[in-house]
Coordinates of C-alpha atoms in Angstrom, one line a residue:
X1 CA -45.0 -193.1 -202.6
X2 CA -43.2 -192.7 -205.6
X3 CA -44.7 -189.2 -206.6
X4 CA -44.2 -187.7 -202.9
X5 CA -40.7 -188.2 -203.4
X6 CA -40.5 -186.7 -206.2
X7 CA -42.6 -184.2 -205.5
X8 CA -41.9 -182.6 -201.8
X9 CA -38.7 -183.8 -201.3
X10 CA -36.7 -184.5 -204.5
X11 CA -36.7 -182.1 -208.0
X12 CA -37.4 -178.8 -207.7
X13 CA -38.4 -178.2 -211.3
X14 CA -42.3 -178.5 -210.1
X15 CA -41.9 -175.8 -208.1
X16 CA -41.1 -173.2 -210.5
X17 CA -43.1 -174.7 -213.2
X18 CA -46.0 -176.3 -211.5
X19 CA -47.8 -173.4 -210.4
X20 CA -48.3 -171.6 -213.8
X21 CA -50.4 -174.7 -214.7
X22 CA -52.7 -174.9 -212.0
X23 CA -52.7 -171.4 -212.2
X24 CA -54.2 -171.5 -215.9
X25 CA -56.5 -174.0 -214.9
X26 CA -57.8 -172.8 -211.5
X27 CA -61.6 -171.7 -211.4
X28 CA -62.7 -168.8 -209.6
X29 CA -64.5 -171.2 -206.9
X30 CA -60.7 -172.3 -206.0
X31 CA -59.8 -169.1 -204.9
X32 CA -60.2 -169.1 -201.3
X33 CA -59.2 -166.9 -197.8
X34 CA -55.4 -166.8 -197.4
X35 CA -55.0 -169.2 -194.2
X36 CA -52.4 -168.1 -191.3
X37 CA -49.0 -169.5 -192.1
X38 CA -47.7 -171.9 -189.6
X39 CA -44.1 -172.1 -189.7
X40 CA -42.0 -175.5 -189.0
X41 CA -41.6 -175.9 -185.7
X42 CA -38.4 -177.7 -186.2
X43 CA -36.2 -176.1 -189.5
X44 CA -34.2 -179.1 -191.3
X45 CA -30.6 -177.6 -191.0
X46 CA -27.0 -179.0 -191.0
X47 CA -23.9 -177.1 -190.3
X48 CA -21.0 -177.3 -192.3
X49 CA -18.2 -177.4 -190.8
X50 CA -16.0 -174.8 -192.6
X51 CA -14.6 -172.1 -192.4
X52 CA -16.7 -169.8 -192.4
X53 CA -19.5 -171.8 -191.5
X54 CA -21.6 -173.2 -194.7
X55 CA -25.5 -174.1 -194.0
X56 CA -28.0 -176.7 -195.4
X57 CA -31.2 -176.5 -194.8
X58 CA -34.1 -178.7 -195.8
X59 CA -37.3 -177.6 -197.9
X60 CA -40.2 -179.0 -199.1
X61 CA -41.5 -178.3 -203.3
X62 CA -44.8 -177.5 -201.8
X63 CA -46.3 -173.9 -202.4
X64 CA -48.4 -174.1 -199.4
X65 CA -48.5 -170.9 -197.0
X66 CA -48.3 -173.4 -194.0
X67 CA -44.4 -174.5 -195.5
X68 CA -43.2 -171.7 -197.6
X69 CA -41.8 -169.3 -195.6
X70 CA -38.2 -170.0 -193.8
X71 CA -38.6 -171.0 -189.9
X72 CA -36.8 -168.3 -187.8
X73 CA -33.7 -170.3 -186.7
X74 CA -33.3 -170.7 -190.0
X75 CA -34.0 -167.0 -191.4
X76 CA -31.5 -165.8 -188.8
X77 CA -28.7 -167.7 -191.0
X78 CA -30.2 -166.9 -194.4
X79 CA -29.7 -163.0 -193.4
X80 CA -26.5 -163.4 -192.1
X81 CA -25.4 -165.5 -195.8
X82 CA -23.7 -164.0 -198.6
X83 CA -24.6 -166.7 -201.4
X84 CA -27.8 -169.2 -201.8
X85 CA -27.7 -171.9 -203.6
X86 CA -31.0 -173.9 -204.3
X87 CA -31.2 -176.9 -206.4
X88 CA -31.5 -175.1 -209.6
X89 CA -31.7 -171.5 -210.2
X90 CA -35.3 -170.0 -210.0
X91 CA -35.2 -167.3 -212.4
X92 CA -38.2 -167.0 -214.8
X93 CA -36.8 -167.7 -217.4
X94 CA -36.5 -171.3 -216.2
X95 CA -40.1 -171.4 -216.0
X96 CA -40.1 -171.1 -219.7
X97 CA -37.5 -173.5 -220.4
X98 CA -39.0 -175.9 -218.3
X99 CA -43.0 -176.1 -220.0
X100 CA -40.5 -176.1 -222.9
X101 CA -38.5 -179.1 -222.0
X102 CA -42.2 -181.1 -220.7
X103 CA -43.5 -181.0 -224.4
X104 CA -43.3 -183.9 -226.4
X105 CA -41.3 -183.6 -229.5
X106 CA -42.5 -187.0 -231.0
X107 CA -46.0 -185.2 -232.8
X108 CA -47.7 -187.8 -230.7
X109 CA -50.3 -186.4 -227.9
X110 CA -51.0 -187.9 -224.6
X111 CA -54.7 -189.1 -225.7
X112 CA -52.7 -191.2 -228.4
X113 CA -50.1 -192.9 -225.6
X114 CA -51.9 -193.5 -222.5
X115 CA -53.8 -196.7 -222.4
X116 CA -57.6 -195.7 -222.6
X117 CA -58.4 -196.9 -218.8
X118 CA -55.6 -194.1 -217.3
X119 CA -57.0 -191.9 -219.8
X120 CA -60.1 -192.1 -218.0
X121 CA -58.9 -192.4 -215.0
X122 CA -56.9 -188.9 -215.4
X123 CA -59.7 -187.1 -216.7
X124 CA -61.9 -188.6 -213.3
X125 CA -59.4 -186.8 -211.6
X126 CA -59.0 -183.6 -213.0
X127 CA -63.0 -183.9 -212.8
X128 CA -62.5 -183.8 -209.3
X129 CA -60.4 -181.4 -208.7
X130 CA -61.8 -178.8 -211.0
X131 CA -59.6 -178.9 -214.1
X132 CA -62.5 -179.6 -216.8
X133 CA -60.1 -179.0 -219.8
X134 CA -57.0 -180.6 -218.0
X135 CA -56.6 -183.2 -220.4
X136 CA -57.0 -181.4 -223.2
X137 CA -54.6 -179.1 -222.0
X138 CA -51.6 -181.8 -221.6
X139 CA -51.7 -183.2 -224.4
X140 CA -48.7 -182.3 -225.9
X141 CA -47.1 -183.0 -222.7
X142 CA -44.9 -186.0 -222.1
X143 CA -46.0 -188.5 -219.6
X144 CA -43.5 -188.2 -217.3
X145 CA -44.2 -184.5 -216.8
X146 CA -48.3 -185.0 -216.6
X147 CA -47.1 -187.7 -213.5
X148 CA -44.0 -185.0 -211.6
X149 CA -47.1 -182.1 -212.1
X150 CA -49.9 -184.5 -210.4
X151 CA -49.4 -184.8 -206.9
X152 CA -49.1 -180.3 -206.4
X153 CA -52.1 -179.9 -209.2
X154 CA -54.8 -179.6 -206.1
X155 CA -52.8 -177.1 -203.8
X156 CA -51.8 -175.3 -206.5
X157 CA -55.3 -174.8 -206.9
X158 CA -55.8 -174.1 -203.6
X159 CA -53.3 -171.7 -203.4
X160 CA -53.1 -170.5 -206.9
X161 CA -50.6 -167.6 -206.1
X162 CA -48.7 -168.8 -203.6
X163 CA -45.1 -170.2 -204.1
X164 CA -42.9 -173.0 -202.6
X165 CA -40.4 -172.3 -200.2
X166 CA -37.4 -172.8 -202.7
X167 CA -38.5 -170.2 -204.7
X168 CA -39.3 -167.8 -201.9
X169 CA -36.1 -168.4 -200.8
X170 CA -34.4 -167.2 -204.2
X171 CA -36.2 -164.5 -204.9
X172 CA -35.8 -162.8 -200.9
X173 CA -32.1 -163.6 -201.6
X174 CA -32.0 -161.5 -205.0
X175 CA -33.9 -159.0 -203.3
X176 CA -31.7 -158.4 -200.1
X177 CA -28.4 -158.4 -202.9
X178 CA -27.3 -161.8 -202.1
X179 CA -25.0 -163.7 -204.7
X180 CA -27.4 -166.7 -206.0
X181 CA -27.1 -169.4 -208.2
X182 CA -28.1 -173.2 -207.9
X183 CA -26.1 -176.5 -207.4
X184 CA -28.3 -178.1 -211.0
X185 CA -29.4 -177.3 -213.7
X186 CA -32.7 -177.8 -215.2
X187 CA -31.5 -179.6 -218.4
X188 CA -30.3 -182.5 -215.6
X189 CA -33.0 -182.6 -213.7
X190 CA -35.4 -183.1 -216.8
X191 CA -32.7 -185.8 -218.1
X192 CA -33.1 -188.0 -214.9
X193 CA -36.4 -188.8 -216.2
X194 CA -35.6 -189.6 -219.7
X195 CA -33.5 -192.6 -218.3
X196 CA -37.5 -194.3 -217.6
X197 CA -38.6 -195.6 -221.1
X198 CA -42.2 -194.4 -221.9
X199 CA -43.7 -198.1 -220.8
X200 CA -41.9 -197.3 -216.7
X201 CA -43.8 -193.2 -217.6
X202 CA -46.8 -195.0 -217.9
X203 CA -46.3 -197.2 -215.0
X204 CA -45.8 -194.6 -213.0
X205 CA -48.5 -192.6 -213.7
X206 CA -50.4 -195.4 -213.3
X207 CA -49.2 -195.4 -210.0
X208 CA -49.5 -191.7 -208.9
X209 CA -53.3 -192.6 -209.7
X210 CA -53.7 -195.1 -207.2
X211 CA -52.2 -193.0 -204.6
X212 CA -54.5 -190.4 -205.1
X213 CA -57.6 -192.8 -205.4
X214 CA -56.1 -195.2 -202.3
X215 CA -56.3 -191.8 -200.6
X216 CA -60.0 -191.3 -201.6
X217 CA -61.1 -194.7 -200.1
X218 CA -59.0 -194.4 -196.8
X219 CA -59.4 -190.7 -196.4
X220 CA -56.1 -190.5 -195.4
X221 CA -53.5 -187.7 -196.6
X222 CA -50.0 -187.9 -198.1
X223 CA -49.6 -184.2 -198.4
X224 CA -51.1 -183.5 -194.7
X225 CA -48.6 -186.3 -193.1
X226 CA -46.1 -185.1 -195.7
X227 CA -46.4 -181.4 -193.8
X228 CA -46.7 -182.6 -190.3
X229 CA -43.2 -184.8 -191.0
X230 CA -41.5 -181.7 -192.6
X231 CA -42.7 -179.1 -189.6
X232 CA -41.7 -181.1 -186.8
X233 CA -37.9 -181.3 -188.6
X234 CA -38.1 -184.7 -190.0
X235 CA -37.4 -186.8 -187.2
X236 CA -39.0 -189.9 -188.6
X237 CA -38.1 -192.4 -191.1
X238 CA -39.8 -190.9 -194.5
X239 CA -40.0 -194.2 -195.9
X240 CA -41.4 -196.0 -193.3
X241 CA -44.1 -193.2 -193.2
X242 CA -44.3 -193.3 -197.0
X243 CA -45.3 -197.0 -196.9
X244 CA -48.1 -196.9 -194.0
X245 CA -50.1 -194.4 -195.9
X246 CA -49.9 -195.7 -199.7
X247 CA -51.1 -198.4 -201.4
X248 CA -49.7 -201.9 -201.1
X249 CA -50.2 -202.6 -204.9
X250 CA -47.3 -200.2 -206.2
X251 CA -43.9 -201.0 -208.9
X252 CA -41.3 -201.7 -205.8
X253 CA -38.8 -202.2 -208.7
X254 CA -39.8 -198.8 -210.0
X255 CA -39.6 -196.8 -206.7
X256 CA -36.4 -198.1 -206.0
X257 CA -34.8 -196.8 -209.6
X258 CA -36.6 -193.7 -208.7
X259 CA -34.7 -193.3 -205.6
X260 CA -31.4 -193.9 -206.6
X261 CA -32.0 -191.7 -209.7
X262 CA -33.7 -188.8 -208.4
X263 CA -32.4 -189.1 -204.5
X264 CA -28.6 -191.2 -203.8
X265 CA -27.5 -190.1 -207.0
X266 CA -27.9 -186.5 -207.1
X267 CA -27.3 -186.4 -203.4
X268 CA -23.6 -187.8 -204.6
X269 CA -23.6 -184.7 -207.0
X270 CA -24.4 -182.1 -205.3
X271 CA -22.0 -183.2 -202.3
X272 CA -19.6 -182.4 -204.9
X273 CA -20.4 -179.5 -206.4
X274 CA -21.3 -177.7 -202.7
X275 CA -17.7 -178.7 -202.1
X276 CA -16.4 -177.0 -205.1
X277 CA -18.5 -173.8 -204.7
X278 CA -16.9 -173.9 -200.8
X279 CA -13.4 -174.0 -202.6
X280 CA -14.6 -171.5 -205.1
X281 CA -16.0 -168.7 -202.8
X282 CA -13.5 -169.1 -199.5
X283 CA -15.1 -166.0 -198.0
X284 CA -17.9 -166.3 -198.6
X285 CA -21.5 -167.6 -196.0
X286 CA -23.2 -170.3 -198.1
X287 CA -26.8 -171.3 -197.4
X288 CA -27.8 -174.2 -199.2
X289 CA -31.4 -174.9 -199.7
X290 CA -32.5 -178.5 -201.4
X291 CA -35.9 -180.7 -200.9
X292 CA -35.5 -182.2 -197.4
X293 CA -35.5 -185.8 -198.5
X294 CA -31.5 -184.7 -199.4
X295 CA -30.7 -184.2 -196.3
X296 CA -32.7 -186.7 -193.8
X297 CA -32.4 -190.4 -195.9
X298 CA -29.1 -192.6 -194.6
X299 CA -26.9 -192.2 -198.2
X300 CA -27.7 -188.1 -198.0
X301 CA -25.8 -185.3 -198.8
X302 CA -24.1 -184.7 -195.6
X303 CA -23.2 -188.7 -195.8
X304 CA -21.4 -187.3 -199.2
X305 CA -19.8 -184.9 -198.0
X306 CA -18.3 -186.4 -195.3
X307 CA -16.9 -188.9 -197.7
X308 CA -15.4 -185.7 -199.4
X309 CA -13.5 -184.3 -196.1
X310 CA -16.5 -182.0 -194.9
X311 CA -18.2 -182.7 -191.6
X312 CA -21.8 -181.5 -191.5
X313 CA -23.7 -181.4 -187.9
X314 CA -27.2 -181.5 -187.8
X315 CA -28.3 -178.5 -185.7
X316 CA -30.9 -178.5 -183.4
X317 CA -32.1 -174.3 -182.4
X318 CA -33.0 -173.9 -178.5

């Protein structure tokens, strides 16, 4: 469960990193027909109630052509907006930054930290999925990046040049002339994970890998239900759905610190620094685009900024 929240929901630094990876590493029998894209039937949006009008709205880090293109309710409001704002900025040059930031720094390489039975675990997977030379290829990563990159590494593949949502988001925005920016920055969202010693990395690598192999056994999808929950506006508790489809046999102690790291606590910060840009730009039409999980768990941004003085309404298109 852990990884999913990260993942979909959470940091957006896989989404404009992720890809070039699986990109790399994708073989020419992983190129397949672009399917049609099926928007949400139900956009994730909250009005803010401003003056003018400020809009969250709810993505998902997944570059999947069934979830990366903006519902039309919410399109409608993205034309009409004069500034986006996504979690962090998704200019290229982040992309650099961010394989930059992933690397160890230590000398060491992930063959010589990971216990030999994930090694081989890892490498069964990336067996799997197609990545012969995956391993190889990480290992001057840190272990904390090898376990945010898993859970996207086989619909990256998939869809090798298709982007997440986030990004799409940004770049239509720069196109069209909109002022952008981003409420984050990378250097903080890296630094969330730093705050797990390299034993908790381990352990939650470790973890990520019996999700994917619990998934193997049961033949039941995270990503697929992961999809469903976002397209039909996130109506249901994500936890609760979380915990029905993974394994029983996971760190609870971990998953909670992971929450309140990478979820409450940033939800806290960004409630603040949407309500500084507000202050900042008085004129202008902000939509506000973070990973869903922000805006649909009980201590969520909204719950924030409501503490702040803003009232946000969860809006519901005809």
């Amino acid at each position: 469960m852990k990884l999913l929240l990260i993942v979909f929901l959470g940091l957006s630094l896989n989404a404009t990193y992720g890809t070039s990876f699986a990109e790399s590493q994708a073989t020419s029998a992983a190129m397949t027909t672009p399917e049609t894209r099926i928007k949400p039937q139900v956009p994730i949006l909250w009005k803010l109630e401003t003056q003018p009008a400020a809009w969250l709205f709810g993505t998902i880090h997944i570059p999947d052509p069934s979830v990366n293109q903006l519902p039309p309710a919410a399109k409608i409001i993205f034309d009409q907006s004069d500034y986006v704002l996504t979690e962090i900025p998704m200019e290229l040059s982040n992309m650099t930054a961010i394989a930059h930031l992933m690397k160890r720094t230590d000398g060491k390489t992930l063959k010589e930290r990971l216990p030999p039975a994930i090694r081989q675990r890892l490498q069964h997977y990336f067996n799997e999925i197609g990545l012969i030379n995956g391993l190889s290829v990480l290992q001057d990563m840190q272990i904390w990046a090898v376990y945010a990159s898993l859970a996207l590494l086989e619909v990256q593949i998939k869809h090798p040049l298709a982007k997440a949502l986030d990004a799409n988001i940004y770049e239509t925005a720069k196109k069209q002339g909109k002022q952008v920016g981003g409420l984050e920055t990378i250097f903080e969202q890296v630094n969330y994970f730093k705050q797990f010693s390299e034993a908790e990395q381990i352990e939650l690598l470790d973890d990520a890998l019996k999700v994917i192999e619990y998934e193997k056994i049961t033949g039941k999808s995270s990503l697929d239900a992961m999809i469903t929950w976002y397209r039909e506006g996130g109506k249901t508790n994500l936890a609760s759905l979380m915990r029905s489809i993974s394994p029983k046999n996971t760190n609870k102690v971990l998953e909670a610190k992971l929450m309140q790291l990478l979820i409450t606590q940033r939800n806290k910060i960004m409630a603040q620094r949407i309500k500084e840009k507000i202050a900042q730009h008085p004129d202008k039409r902000l939509f506000i685009a973070v990973g869903a999980g922000h805006l649909t768990e009980q201590e969520n941004i909204p719950h924030f900024l409501k503490e702040l003085g803003i009232a946000a309404t969860p809006f519901q298109p005809n």
